[in-house]
Each structure stands twice: as structure tokens, then as C-alpha cells.
mmCIF file of C-alpha atoms in Angstrom:
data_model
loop_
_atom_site.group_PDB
_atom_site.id
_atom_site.type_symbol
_atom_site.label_atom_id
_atom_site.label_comp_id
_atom_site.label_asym_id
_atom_site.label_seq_id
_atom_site.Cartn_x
_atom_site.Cartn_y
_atom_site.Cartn_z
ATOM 1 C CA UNK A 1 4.795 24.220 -16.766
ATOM 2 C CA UNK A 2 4.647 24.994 -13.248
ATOM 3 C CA UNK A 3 6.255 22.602 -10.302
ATOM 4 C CA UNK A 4 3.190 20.122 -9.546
ATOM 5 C CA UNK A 5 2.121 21.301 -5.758
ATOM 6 C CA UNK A 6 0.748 17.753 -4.268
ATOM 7 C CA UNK A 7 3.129 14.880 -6.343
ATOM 8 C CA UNK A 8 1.649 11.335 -6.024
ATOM 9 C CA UNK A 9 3.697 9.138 -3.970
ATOM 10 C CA UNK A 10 4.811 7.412 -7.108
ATOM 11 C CA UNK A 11 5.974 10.717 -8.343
ATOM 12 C CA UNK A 12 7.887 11.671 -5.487
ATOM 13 C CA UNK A 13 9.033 8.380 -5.408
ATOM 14 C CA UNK A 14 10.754 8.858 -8.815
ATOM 15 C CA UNK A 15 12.704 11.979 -7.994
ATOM 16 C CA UNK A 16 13.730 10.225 -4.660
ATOM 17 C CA UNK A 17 15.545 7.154 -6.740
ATOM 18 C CA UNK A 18 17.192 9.250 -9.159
ATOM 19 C CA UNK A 19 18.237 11.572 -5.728
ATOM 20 C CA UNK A 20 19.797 7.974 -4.447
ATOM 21 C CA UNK A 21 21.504 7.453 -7.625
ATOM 22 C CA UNK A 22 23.106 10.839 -7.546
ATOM 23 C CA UNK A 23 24.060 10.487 -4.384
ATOM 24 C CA UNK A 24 25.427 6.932 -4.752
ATOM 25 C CA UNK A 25 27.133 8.218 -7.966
ATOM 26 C CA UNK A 26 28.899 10.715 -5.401
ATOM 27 C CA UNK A 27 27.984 13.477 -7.928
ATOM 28 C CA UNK A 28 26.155 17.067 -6.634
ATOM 29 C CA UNK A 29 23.012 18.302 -8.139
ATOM 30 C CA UNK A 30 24.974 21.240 -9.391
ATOM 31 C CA UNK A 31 27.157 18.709 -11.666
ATOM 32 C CA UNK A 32 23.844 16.797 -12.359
ATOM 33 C CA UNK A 33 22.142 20.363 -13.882
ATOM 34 C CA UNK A 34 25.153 20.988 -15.473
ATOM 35 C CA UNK A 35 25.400 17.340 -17.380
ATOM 36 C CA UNK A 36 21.496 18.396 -18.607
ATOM 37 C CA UNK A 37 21.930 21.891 -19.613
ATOM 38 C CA UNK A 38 19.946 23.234 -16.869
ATOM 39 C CA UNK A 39 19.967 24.867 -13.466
ATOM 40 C CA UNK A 40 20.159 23.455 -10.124
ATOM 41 C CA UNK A 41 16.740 24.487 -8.975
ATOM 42 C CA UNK A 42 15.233 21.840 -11.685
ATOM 43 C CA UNK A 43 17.475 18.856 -10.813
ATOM 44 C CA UNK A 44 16.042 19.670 -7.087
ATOM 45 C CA UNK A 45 12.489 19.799 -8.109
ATOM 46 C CA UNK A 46 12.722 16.333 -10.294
ATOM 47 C CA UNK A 47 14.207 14.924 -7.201
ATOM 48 C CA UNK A 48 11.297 15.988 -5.149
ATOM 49 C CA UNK A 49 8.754 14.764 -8.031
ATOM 50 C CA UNK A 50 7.105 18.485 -8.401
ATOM 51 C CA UNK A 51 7.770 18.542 -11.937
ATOM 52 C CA UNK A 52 8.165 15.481 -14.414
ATOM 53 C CA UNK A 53 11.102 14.139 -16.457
ATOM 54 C CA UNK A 54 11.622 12.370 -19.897
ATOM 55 C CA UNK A 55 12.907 8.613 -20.210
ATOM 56 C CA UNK A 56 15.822 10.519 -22.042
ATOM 57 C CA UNK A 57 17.071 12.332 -19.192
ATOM 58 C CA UNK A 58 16.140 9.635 -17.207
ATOM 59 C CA UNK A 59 18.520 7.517 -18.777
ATOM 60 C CA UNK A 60 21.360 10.183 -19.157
ATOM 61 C CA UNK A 61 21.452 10.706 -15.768
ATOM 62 C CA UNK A 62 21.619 6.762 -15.166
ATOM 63 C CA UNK A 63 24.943 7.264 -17.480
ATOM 64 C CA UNK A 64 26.413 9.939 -16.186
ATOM 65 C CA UNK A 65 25.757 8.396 -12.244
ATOM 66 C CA UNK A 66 26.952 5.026 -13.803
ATOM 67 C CA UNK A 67 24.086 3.305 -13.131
ATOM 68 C CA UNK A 68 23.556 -0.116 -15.528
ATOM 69 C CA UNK A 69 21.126 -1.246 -13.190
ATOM 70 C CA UNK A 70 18.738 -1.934 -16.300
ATOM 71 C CA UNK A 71 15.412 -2.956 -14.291
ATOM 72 C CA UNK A 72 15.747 -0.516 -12.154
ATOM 73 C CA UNK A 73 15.857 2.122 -14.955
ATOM 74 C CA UNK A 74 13.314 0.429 -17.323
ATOM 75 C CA UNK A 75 10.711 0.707 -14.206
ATOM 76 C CA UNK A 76 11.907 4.079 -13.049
ATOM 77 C CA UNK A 77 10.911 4.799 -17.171
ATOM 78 C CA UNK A 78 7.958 3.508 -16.700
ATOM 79 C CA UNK A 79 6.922 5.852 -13.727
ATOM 80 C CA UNK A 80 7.909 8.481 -16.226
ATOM 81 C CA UNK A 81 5.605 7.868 -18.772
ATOM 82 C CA UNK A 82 2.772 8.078 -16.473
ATOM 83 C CA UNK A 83 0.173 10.341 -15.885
ATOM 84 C CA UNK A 84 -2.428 11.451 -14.322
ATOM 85 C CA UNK A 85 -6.219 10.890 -16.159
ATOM 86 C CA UNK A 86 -4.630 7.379 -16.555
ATOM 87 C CA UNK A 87 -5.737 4.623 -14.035
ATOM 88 C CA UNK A 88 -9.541 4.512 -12.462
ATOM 89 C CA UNK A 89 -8.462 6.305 -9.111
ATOM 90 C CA UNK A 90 -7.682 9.843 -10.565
ATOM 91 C CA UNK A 91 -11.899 9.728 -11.361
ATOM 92 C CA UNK A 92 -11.934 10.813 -7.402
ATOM 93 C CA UNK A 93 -9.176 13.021 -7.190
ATOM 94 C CA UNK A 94 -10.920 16.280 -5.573
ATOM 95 C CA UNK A 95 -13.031 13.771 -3.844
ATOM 96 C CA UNK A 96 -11.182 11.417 -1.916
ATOM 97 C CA UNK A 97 -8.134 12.877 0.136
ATOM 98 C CA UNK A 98 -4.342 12.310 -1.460
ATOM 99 C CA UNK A 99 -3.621 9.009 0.701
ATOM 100 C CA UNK A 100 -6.441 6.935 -0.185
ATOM 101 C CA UNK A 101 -5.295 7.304 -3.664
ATOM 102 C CA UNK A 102 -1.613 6.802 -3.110
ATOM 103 C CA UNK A 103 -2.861 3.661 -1.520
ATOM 104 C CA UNK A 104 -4.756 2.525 -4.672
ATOM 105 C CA UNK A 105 -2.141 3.618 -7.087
ATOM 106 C CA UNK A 106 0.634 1.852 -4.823
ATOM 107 C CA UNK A 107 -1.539 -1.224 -4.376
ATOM 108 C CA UNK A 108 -1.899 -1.257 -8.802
ATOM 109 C CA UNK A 109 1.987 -1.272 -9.334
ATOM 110 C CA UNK A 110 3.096 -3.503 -6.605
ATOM 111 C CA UNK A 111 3.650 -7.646 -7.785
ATOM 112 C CA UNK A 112 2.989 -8.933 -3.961
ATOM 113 C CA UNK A 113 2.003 -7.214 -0.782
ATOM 114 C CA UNK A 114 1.858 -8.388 2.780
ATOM 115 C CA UNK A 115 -0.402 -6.944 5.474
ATOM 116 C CA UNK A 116 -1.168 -6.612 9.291
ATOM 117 C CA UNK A 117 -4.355 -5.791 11.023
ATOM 118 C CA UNK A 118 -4.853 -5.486 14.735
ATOM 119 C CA UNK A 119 -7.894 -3.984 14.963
ATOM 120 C CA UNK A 120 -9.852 -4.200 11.804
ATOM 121 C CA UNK A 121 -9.972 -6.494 8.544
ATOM 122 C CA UNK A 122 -7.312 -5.084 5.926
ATOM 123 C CA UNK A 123 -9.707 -2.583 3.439
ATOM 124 C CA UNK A 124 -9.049 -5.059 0.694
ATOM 125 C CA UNK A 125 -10.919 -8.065 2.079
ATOM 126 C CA UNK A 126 -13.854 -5.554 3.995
ATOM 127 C CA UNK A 127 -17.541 -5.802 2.587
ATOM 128 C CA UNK A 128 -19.561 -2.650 1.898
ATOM 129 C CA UNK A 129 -21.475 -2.712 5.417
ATOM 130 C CA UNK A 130 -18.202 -3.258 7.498
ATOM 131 C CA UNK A 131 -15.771 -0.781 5.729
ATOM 132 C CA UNK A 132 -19.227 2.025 5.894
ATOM 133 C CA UNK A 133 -19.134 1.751 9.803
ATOM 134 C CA UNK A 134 -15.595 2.137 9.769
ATOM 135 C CA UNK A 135 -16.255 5.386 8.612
ATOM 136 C CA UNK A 136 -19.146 6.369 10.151
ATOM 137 C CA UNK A 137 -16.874 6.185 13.141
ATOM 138 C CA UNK A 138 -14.054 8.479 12.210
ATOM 139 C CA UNK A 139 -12.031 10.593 14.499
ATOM 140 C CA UNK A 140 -13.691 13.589 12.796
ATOM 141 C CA UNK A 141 -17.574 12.911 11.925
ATOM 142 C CA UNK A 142 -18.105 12.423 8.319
ATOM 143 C CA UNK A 143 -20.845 13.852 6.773
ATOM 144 C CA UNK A 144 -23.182 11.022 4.483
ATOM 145 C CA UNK A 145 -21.796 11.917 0.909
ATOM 146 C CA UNK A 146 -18.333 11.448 2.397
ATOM 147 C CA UNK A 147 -18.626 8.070 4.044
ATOM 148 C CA UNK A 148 -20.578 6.639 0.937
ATOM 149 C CA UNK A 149 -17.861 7.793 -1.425
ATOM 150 C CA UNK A 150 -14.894 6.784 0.632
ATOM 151 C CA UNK A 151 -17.265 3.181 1.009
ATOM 152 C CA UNK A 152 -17.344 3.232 -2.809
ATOM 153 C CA UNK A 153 -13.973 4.000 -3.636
ATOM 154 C CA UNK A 154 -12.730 0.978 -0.809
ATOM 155 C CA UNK A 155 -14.436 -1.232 -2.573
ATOM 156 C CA UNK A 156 -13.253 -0.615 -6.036
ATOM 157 C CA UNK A 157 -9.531 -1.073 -4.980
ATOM 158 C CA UNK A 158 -10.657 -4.344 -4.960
ATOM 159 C CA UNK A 159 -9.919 -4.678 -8.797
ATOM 160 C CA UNK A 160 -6.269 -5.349 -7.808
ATOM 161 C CA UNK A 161 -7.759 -8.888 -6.595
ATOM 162 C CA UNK A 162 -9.660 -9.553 -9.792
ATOM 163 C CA UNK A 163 -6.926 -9.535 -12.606
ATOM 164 C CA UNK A 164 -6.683 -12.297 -14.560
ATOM 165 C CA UNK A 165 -2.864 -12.822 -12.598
ATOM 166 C CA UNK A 166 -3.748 -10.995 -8.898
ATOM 167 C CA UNK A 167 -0.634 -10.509 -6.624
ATOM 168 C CA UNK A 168 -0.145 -12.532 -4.112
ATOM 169 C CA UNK A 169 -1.521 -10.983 -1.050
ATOM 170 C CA UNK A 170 -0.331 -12.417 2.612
ATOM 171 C CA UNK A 171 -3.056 -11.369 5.415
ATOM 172 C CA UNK A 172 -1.921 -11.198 8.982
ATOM 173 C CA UNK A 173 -4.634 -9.737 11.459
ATOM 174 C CA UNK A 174 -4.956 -10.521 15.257
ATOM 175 C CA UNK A 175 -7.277 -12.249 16.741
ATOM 176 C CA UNK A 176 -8.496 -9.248 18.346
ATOM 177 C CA UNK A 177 -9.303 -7.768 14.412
ATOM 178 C CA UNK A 178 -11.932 -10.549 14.175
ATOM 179 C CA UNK A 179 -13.667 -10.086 17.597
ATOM 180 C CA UNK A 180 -14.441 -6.157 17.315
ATOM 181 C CA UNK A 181 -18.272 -5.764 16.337
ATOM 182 C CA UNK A 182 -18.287 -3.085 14.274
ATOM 183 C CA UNK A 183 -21.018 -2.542 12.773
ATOM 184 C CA UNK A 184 -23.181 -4.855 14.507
ATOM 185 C CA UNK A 185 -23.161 -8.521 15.040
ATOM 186 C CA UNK A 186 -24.971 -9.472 11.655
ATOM 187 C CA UNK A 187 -22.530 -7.397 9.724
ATOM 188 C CA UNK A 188 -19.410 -8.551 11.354
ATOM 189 C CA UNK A 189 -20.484 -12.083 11.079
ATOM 190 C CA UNK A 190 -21.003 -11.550 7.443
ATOM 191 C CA UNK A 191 -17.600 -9.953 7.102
ATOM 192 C CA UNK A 192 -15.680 -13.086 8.654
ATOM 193 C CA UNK A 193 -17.594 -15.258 6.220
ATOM 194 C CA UNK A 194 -16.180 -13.336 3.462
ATOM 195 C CA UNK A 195 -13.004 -13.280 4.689
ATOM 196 C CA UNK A 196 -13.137 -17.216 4.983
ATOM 197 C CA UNK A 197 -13.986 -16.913 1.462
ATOM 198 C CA UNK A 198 -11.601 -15.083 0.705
ATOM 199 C CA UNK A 199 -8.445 -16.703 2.226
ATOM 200 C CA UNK A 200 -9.338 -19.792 -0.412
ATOM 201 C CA UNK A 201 -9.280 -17.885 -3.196
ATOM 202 C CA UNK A 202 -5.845 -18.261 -5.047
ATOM 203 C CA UNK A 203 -3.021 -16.260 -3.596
ATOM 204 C CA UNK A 204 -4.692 -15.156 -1.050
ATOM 205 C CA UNK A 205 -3.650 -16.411 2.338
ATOM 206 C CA UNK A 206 -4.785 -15.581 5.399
ATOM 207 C CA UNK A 207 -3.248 -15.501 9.071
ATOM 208 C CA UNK A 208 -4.640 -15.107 12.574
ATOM 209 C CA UNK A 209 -2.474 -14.255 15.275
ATOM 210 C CA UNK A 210 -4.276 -15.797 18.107
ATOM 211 C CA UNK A 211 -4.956 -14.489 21.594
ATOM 212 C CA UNK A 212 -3.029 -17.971 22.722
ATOM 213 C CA UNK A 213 0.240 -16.665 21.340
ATOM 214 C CA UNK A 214 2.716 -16.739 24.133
ATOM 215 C CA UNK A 215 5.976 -14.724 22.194
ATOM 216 C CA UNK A 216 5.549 -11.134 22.091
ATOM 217 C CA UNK A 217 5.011 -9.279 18.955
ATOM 218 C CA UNK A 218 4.713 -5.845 18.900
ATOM 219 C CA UNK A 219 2.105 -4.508 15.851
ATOM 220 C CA UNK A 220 0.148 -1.516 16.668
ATOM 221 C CA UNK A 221 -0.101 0.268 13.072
ATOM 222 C CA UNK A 222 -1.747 -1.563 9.951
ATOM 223 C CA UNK A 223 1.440 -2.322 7.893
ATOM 224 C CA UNK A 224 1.408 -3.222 4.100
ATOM 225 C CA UNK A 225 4.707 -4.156 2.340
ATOM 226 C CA UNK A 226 4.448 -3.925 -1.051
ATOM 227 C CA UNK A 227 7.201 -5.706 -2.978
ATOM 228 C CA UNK A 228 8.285 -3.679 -5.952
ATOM 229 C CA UNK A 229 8.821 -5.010 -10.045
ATOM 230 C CA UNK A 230 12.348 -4.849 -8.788
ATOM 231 C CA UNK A 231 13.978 -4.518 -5.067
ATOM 232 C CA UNK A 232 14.469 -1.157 -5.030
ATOM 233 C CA UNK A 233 11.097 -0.148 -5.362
ATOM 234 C CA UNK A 234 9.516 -1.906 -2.229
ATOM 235 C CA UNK A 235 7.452 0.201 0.029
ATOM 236 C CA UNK A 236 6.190 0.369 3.154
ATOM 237 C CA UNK A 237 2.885 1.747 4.041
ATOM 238 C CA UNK A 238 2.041 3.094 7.559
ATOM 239 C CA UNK A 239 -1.506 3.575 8.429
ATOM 240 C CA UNK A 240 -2.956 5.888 11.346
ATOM 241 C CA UNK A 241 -6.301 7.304 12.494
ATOM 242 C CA UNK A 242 -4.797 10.586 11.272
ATOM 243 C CA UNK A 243 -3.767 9.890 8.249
ATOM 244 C CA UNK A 244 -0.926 7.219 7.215
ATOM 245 C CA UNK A 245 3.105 7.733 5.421
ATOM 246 C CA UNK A 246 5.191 5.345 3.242
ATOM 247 C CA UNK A 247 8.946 4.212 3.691
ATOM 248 C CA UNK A 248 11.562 3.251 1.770
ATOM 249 C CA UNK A 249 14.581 4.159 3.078
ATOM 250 C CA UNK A 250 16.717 0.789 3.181
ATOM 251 C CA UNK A 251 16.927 0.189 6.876
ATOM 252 C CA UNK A 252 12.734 0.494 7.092
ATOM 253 C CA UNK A 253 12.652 -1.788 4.010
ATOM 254 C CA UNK A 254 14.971 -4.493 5.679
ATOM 255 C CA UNK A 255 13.168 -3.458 9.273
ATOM 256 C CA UNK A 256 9.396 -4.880 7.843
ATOM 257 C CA UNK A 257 10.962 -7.338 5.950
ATOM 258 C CA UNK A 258 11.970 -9.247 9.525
ATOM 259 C CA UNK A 259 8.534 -7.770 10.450
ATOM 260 C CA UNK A 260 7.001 -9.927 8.655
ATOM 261 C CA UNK A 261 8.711 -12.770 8.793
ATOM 262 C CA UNK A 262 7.971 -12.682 12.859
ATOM 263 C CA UNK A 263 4.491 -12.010 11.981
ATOM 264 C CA UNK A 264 5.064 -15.755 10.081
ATOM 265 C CA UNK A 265 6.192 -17.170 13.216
ATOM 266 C CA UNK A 266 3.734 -16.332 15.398
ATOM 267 C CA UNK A 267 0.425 -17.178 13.388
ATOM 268 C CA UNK A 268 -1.415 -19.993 12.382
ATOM 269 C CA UNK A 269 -1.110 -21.522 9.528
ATOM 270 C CA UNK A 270 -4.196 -21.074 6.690
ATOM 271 C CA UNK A 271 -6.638 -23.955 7.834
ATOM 272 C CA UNK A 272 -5.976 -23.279 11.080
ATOM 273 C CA UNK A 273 -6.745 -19.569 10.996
ATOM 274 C CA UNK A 274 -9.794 -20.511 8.992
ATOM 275 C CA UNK A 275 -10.912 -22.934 11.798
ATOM 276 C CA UNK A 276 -10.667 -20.331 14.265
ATOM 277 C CA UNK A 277 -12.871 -17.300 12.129
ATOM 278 C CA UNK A 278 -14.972 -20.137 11.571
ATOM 279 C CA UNK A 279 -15.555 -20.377 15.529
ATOM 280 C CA UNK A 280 -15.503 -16.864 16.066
ATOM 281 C CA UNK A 281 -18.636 -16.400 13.264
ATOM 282 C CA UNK A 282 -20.486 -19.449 15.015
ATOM 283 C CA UNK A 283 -19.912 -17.375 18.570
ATOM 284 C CA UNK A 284 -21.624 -14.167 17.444
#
């Protein structure tokens, strides 16, 4: 079979573990091919997720870089048994571009995620009318089809939220987030009434950063951590007008992680944020 050409970010984020482990384990990817019966060239394209590999070798390698880590391997296994056809977003591959369905694929696996909004309400929490004039107002003008399926497939990574057991999902968004009108007055005032809604579901809370903050706290980007089945598997997402990246190199994990925890400081608490979207619909 021939090396995959676009590898999901779970893919890729396979090889780069069992990279880490070699690395860790001090041993080269020569010695690693050599320990499997194969050539180098293979060992480099598991690492960079273009082409798949069994729980077997997955767990040979784990010996042979003395890994016992067991939770670590048993999800790194379950990555491996994956495939595409599998989960609801690969019925819009072809349609929707490769992030958007990193996103959802990322946002199925994680166990708890933490967000921050400056500008708009996180995707997850957006009605139909609000997350369609988002993109009607893209940096490159979409044509009709487009905006109603990228609508469409916004609001069906919304399932994450409906499980029976939903993660729990921490909302921080500025002030200034709730006061943009996009979309129109009516619309935006539906959307904060939703959110309200929203932040009393269960595990859901939500967080306002409010204009009266005095302590600076530089967020620009929308920022979702998602925490991992185990440690090692957090990620950061990155999100840009032009398209967004994850992290996970340690020092970015450990970076968001105080992110976050500033973001904690600086915001009201739940009822308090709720009062204040509650004034800000009654403004409009």
C-alpha cells in the first residue's frame, strides 16, 4: 500500500509518539528497522503517520525502546486500529477542508477540553444563523453550497456534547466575543441566549473575561486544550483566519496549561458571567 499523502492529525500524531519513544529510548531509526525486519525508510514513514502500523509492532517497539508505560501504549493501540470510513466526519471528507475534520476527530477522542474566544462564540456552543454569518464573512468569499455545508458540518460536532457522559468543556470568551453583532442584532441576541443555556447544562461552564479586568492577559488566537485518555496525548489547537495547527511538544503543553489557568484568574465566575450575557442580550 502506498504512504497515505494527507495523514489525519491523529495519524501523524501516532508516528510522532512512537518517534518520542525512540528517541527517549536513545535508539536510531536504523536500529528500530532493524529490530522489525525492515528498512529505514518505513520506520520514517510510521513516524510521520503516512503509512499505518499493527498493535504488534506497536508493542515491540514499546519493548525494544523499554517503554512499560501501559496506558500510553493501550491508547497509542487504539489509534492503530482506527480507520478511516469509521466515525461520522469522514462522510465530508472531499467536502470540508482537512482541519475542520481534525478538529472533529480531535474533539471525539479528547475526555475534557478547555477553550478561549476573543472574538466569536467557540463553534461548539454557535447556533445555525450565527456560525452561517461567520462564514459568509470569510477572508476568501464562499460560494452558497460551501457556507451551508461548513454550517452543517459545525453543527453536527455538536454530538460530542450529547453523549450520554459529555466531556467536560471549560468556555472562556471575552467580553468583547459577546458584543460583536454578527449576523445582526436578532441573531446575536439569540446566540447569547443559547449560550446562557448552555453554560447550565452539566459540564459545561462558561467564563467571561470582562472589559473591567484590570491584569493583562494576552489571548489573540482561539485556543482549545484538549486533555488526552492519558497525559501524553494532550493537544493544543491553534485557530487562525487562515487556517489553524496543533501542538504537543511538552513545553507548548505545559505553556497552555498556565494559559489557562490565568484565563481562571481573570474571569468571572459562572453566575456571574451569566449575569453579564444576560445584560448584554437585554442591551441589544
Amino acid at each position: 500500500m502506498p504512504p497515505r499523502e494527507n495523514p489525519t492529525a491523529r495519524q501523524a500524531r501516532l508516528g510522532a509518539e512512537l518517534r518520542k519513544l525512540r528517541e527517549r529510548a536513545g535508539r536510531t531509526a536504523r536500529e528500530a528497522a532493524g529490530m522489525l525486519g525492515t528498512d529505514q525508510g518505513k520506520i520514517s514513514h510510521i513516524e510521520s503517520g503516512r503509512i499505518g502500523v499493527s498493535e504488534e509492532r506497536i508493542r515491540k517497539l514499546a519493548t525494544f525502546y523499554s517503554c512499560a508505560d501501559h496506558a500510553l501504549l493501550d491508547a497509542l493501540c487504539e489509534i492503530a486500529r482506527e480507520h478511516r470510513g469509521q466515525f461520522w466526519w469522514d462522510e465530508y471528507r472531499g467536502m470540508v477542508a482537512p482541519g475542520p475534520l481534525n478538529v472533529a476527530e480531535l474533539e471525539h477522542h479528547l475526555v475534557g477540553m478547555q477553550i478561549m474566544q476573543t472574538v466569536t462564540v467557540p463553534g461548539l456552543l454557535q447556533i445555525e444563523d450565527y456560525a452561517r454569518a461567520l462564514f459568509r464573512g470569510n477572508v476568501t468569499e464562499l460560494p452558497p453550497e460551501e457556507v451551508e455545508t461548513r454550517t452543517e458540518f459545525r453543527m453536527r460536532r455538536k454530538v460530542v456534547l450529547e453523549r450520554e457522559n459529555p466531556p467536560p468543556f471549560d468556555v472562556f470568551i471575552h467580553e468583547a466575543a459577546l458584543r460583536m453583532r454578527f449576523g445582526g442584532r436578532a441573531v446575536v441576541r439569540r446566540q447569547l441566549r443559547y449560550l446562557m443555556a448552555s453554560s447550565e447544562r452539566p459540564g459545561i461552564t462558561v467564563r467571561v473575561v470582562p472589559f473591567t479586568n484590570e491584569d493583562f492577559f494576552e489571548a489573540v488566537q482561539p485556543v482549545l486544550y484538549a486533555t488526552g485518555v492519558v497525559p501524553q496525548l494532550d493537544t493544543i489547537q491553534i485557530d487562525t483566519p487562515f487556517g489553524g495547527g496543533f501542538l504537543d511538544a511538552e513545553a507548548d503543553v505545559l505553556a497552555y496549561r498556565a494559559f489557562f489557568a490565568r484565563a481562571r484568574k481573570v474571569s468571572l465566575n459562572g453566575d456571574e458571567s451569566r449575569q453579564l450575557i444576560h445584560h448584554i442580550a437585554r442591551e441589544l
